[in-house]
Coordinates of C-alpha atoms in Angstrom, one line a residue:
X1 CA 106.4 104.3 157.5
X2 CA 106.6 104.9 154.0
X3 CA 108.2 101.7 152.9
X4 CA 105.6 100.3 155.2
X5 CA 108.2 99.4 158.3
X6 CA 105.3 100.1 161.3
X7 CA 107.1 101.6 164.3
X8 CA 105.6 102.5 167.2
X9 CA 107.7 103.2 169.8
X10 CA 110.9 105.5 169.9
X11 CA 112.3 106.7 172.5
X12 CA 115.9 108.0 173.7
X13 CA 118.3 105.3 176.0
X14 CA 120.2 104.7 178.6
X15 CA 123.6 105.8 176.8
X16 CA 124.1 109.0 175.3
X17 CA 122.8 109.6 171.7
X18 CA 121.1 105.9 172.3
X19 CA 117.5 105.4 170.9
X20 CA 115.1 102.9 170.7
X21 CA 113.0 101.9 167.9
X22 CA 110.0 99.4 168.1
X23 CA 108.2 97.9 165.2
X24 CA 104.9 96.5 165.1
X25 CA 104.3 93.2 166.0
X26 CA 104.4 90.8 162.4
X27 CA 105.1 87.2 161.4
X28 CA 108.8 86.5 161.2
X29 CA 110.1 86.9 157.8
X30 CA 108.3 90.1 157.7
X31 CA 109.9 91.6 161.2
X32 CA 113.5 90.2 160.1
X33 CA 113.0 92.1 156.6
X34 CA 111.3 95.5 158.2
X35 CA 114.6 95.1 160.6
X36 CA 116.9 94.8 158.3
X37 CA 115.6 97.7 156.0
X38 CA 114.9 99.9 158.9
X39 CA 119.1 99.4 160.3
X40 CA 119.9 100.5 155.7
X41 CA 117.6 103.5 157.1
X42 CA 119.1 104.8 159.4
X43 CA 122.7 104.7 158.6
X44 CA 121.6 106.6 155.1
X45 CA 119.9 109.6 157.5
X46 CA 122.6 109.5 159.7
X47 CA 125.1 110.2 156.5
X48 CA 122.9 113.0 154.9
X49 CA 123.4 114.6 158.1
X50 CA 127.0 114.4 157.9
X51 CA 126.7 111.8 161.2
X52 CA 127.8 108.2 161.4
X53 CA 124.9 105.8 162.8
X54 CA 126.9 103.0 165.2
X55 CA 125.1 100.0 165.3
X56 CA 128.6 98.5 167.2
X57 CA 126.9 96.5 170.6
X58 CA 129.6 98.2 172.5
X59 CA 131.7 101.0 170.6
X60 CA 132.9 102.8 174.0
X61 CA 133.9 101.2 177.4
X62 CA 131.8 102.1 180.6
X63 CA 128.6 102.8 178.4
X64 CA 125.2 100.6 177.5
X65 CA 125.4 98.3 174.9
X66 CA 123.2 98.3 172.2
X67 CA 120.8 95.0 171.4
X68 CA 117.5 93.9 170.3
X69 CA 114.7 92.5 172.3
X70 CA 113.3 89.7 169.7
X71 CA 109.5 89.0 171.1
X72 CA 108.6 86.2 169.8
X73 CA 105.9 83.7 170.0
X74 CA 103.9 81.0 168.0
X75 CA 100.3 81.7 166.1
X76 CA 97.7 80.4 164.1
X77 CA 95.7 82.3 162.3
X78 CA 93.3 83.2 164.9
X79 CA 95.3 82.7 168.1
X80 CA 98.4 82.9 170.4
X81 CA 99.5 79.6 171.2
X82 CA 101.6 81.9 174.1
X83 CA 98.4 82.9 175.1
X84 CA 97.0 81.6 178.4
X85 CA 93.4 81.4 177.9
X86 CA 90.4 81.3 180.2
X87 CA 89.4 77.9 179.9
X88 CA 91.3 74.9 181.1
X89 CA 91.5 73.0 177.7
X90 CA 93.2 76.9 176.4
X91 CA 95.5 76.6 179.6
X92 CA 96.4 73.1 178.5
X93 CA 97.0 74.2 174.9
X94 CA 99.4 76.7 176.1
X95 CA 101.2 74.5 178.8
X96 CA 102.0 72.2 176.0
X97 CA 103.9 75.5 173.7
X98 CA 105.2 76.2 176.8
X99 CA 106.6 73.0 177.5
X100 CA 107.9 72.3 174.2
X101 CA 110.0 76.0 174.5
X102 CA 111.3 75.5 177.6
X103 CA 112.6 72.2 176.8
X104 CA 114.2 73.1 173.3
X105 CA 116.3 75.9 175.0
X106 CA 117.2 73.8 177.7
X107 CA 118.2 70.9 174.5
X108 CA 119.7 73.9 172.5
X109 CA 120.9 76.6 174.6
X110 CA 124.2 76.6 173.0
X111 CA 122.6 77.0 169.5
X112 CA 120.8 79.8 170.7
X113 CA 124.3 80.9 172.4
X114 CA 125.8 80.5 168.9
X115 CA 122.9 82.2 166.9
X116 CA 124.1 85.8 168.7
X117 CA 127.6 85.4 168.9
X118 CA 129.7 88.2 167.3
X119 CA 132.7 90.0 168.6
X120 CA 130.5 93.1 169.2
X121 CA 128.0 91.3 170.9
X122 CA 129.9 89.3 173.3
X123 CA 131.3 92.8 174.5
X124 CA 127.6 93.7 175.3
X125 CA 126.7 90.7 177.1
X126 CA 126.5 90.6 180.6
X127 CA 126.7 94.0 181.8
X128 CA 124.4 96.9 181.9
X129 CA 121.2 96.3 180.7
X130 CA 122.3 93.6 178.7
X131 CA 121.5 89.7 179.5
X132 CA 124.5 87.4 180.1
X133 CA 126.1 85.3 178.0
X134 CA 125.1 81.8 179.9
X135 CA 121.2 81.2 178.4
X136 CA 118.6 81.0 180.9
X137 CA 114.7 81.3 181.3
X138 CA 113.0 83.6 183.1
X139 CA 109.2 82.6 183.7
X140 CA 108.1 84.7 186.4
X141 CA 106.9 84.4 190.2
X142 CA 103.2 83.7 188.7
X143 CA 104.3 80.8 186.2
X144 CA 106.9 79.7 188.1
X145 CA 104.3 79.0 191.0
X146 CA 102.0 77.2 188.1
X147 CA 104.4 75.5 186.7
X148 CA 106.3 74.2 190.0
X149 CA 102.5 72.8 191.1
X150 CA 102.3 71.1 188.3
X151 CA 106.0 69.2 188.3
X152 CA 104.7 68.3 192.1
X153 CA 101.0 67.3 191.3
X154 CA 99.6 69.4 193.4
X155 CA 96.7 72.1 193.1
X156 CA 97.7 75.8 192.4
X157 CA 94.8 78.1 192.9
X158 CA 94.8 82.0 192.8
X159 CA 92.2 84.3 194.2
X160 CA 90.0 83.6 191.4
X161 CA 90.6 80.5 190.1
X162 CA 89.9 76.4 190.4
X163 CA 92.1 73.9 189.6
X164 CA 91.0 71.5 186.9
X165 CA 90.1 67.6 187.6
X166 CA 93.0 66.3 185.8
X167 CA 95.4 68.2 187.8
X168 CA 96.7 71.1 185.3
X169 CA 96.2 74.4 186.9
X170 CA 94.0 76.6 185.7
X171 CA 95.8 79.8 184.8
X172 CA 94.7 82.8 185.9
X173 CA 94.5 86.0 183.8
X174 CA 97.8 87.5 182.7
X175 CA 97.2 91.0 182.0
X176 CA 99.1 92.9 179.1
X177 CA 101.5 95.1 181.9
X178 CA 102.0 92.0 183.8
X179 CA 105.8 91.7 181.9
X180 CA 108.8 90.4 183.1
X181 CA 111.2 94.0 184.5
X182 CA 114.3 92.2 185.2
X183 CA 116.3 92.9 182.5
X184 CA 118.9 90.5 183.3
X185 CA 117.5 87.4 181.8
X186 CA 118.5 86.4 178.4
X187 CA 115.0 84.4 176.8
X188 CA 112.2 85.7 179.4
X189 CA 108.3 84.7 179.3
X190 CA 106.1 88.2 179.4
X191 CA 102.7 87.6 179.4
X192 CA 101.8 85.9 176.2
X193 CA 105.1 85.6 174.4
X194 CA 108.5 85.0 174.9
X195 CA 111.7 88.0 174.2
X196 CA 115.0 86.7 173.2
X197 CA 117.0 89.2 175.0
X198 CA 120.6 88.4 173.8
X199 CA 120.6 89.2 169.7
X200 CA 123.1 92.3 168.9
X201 CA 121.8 95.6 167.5
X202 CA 124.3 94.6 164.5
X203 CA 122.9 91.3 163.9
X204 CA 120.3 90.1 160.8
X205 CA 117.8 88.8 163.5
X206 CA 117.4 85.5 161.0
X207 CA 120.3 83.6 162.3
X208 CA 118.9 83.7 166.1
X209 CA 115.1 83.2 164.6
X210 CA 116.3 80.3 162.4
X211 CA 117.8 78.6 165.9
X212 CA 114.5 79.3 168.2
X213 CA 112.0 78.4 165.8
X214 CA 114.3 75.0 164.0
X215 CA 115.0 73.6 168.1
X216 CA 110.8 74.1 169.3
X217 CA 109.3 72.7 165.6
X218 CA 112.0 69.7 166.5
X219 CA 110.5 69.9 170.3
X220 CA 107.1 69.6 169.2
X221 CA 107.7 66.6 166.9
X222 CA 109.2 65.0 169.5
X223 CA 106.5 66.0 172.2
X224 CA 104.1 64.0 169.6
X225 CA 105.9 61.1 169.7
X226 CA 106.4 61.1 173.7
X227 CA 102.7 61.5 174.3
X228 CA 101.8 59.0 171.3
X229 CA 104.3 56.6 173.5
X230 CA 102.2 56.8 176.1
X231 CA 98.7 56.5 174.5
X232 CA 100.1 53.4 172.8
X233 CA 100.0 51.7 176.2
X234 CA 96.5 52.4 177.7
X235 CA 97.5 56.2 179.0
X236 CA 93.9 58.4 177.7
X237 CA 95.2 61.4 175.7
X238 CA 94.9 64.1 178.4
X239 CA 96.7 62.3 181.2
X240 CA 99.2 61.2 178.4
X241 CA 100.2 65.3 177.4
X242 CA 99.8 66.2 180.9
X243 CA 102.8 63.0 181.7
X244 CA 104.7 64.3 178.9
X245 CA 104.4 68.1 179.8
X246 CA 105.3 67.5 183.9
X247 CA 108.3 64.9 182.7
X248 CA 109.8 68.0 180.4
X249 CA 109.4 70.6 182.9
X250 CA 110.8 68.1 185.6
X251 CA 114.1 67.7 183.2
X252 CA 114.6 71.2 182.2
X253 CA 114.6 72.6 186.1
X254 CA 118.1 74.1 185.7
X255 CA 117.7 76.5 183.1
X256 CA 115.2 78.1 185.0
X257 CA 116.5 81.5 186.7
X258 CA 114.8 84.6 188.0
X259 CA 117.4 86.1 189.7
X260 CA 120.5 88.2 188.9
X261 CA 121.9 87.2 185.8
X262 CA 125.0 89.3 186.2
X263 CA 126.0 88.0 189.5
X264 CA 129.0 85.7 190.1
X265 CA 127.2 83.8 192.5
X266 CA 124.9 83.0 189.1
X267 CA 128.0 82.3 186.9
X268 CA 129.0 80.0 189.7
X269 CA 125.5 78.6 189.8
X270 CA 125.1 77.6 185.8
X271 CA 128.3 75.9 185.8
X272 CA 127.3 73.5 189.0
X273 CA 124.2 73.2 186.9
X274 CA 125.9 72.2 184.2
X275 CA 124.8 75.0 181.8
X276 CA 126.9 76.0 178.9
X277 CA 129.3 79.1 179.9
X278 CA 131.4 79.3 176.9
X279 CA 132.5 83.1 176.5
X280 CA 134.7 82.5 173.4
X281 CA 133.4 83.2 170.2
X282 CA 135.7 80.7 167.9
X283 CA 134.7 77.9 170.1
X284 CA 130.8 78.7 170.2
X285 CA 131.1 78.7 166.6
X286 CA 131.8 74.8 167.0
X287 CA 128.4 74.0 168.1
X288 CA 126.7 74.4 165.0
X289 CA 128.8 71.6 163.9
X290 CA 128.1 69.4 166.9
X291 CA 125.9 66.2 165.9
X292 CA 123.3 66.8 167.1
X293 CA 122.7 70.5 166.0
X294 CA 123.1 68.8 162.5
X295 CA 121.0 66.3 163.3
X296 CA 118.1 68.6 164.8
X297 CA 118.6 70.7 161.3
X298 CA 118.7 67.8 159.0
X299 CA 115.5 66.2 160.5
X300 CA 113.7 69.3 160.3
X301 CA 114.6 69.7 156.7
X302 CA 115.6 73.4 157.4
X303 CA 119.5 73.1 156.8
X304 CA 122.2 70.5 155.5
X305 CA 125.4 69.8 157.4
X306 CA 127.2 71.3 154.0
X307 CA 125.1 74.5 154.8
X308 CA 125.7 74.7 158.0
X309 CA 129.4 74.2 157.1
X310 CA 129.4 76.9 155.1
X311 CA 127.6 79.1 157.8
X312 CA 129.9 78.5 160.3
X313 CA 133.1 79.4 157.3
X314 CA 131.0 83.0 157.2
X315 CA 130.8 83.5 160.8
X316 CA 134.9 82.9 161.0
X317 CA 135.8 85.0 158.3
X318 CA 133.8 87.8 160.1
X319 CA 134.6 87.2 163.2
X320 CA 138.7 87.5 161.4
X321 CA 137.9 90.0 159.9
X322 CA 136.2 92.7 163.1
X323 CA 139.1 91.2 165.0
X324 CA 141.8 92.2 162.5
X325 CA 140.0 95.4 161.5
X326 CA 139.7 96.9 165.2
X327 CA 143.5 95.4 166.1
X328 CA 144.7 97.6 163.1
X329 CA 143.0 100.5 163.8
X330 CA 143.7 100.2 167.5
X331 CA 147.3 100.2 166.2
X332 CA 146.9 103.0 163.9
X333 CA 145.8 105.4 166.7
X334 CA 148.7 104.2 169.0
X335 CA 151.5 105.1 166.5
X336 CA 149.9 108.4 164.9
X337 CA 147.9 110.0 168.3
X338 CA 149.5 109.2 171.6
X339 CA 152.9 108.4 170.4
X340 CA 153.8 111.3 168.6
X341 CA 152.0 113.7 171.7

């Protein structure tokens, strides 16, 4: 609190000596700083008090992982794009940021697979309390419904609610408890934002934020020039977004998933779908070099391909490095502790 890090939640875990710490909710850079310092923090408390802090995803076999839930969602000043709304023009508004999302993960999903993949982490994924390795969305029985109506033109309605003349669904209410419990999916919608489930507790949250927010600013440029396609030739603007919103939905249908994540019926499942299951870190380093992860950063202006060369040359020599480090060690104890006894 006193380097101005807010955090408002701690509470102990699942695994012993496991704690969870929860910031305040802050625009991007900001979080991914606090983040940062607050990890510094706590391994220099832990070494006054003659502990070690692990922030290792999976130091012990049989126990929970550790990882960070990154909520995330889009702003202005004034306003959650996330944000449902009461009015139908606000429920349009957020069908369109919704859209644009679930499309980019479904476009990127192994950028986002490649944005959290460290030896530590891929330990941690897929087992207790920890998403799965394969990327998936979670929306929910409520948007699912909403968003299912809308892919089939027809009228959803709730207790409370109308549907709108043009055919979009008028949301109803989500309230603030009304979050998503099945901790299985990697990137799940709860309420009026979105939590990327599958970043490490070791990770810099940057290189998985840089990923989400480079593929959905790409999205949304592209979303403009779908629905200025389609105004071009007689289509009035509403229809036109609405077109463009059911046509991305319609496409994105398989990386949709509520169920069980760690199932083998699910792995089984993605693959048919034709989701990316890659479990190897040295070859889901590759996709940042694929063309069109460099062309998605080039167009946005966020990265060159020389930089993202150069990322992908860091994220080897670490992963070498862990690899070498725990093999040694490993070793070491072998030859010095159960030999000898």
């Amino acid at each position: 609190w006193k380097l101005g890090v807010f955090a408002k939640t701690e509470h102990n875990e699942v695994a012993p000596s496991q704690h969870e710490l929860a910031p305040v909710f802050t625009n991007t850079n900001l979080a991914t700083d606090h983040n940062q310092l607050t990890m510094e923090i706590m391994k220099k408390v832990a070494e006054r008090h003659g502990l070690v802090c692990l922030l290792h995803e999976k130091p012990f076999e049989g126990i929970n992982g550790s990882g960070k839930h990154n909520n995330w969602s889009m702003s202005t000043t004034h306003e959650n794009l996330l944000d449902p709304g009461d009015t139908p023009m606000e429920n349009l508004q957020f069908l369109v940021f919704l859209a644009a999302v679930i499309k980019a993960v479904d476009e990127y999903a192994d950028l986002l697979r490649t944005s959290v993949a460290t030896p530590g982490n891929d330990h941690r994924l897929g087992a207790n309390e920890a998403p799965p390795a394969i990327v998936s969305i979670f929306l929910g029985d409520e948007l699912g419904a909403i968003v299912d109506a809308l892919i089939s033109d027809k009228e959803y309605t709730s207790a409370e609610r109308v549907a709108m003349d043009l055919g979009v669904a008028v949301l109803p209410n989500f309230l603030k408890d009304n979050t998503d419990r099945n901790r299985t999916s990697p990137f799940a919608f709860t309420g009026n934002r979105f939590e990327f489930r599958a970043v490490g507790s070791e990770a810099n949250c940057a290189s998985a934020m840089i990923a989400l927010n480079t593929a959905v600013a790409h999205q949304l440029t592209r979303f403009k020039k779908d629905v200025d396609a389609l105004i071009e030739k007689g289509e009035p603007k509403i229809s036109a977004i609405v077109e463009i919103i059911r046509q991305y939905i319609k496409e994105c249908k398989p990386i949709r998933f509520d169920g069980n994540g760690y199932s083998d019926e699910w792995k089984a499942e993605a693959a048919k779908r034709g989701l990316d299951c890659e479990t190897s870190c040295p070859l889901i380093f590759d996709n940042y070099l694929k063309p069109e992860s460099i062309a998605m950063f080039e167009a946005t202006g966020v990265m060159t391909r020389k930089e993202l060369e150069a990322r992908n040359e860091v994220k080897w020599e670490m992963y070498t490095k862990k690899i070498q480090i725990e093999a040694r060690v490993l070793g070491d104890l072998a030859m010095n502790h159960i030999i000898p006894v």
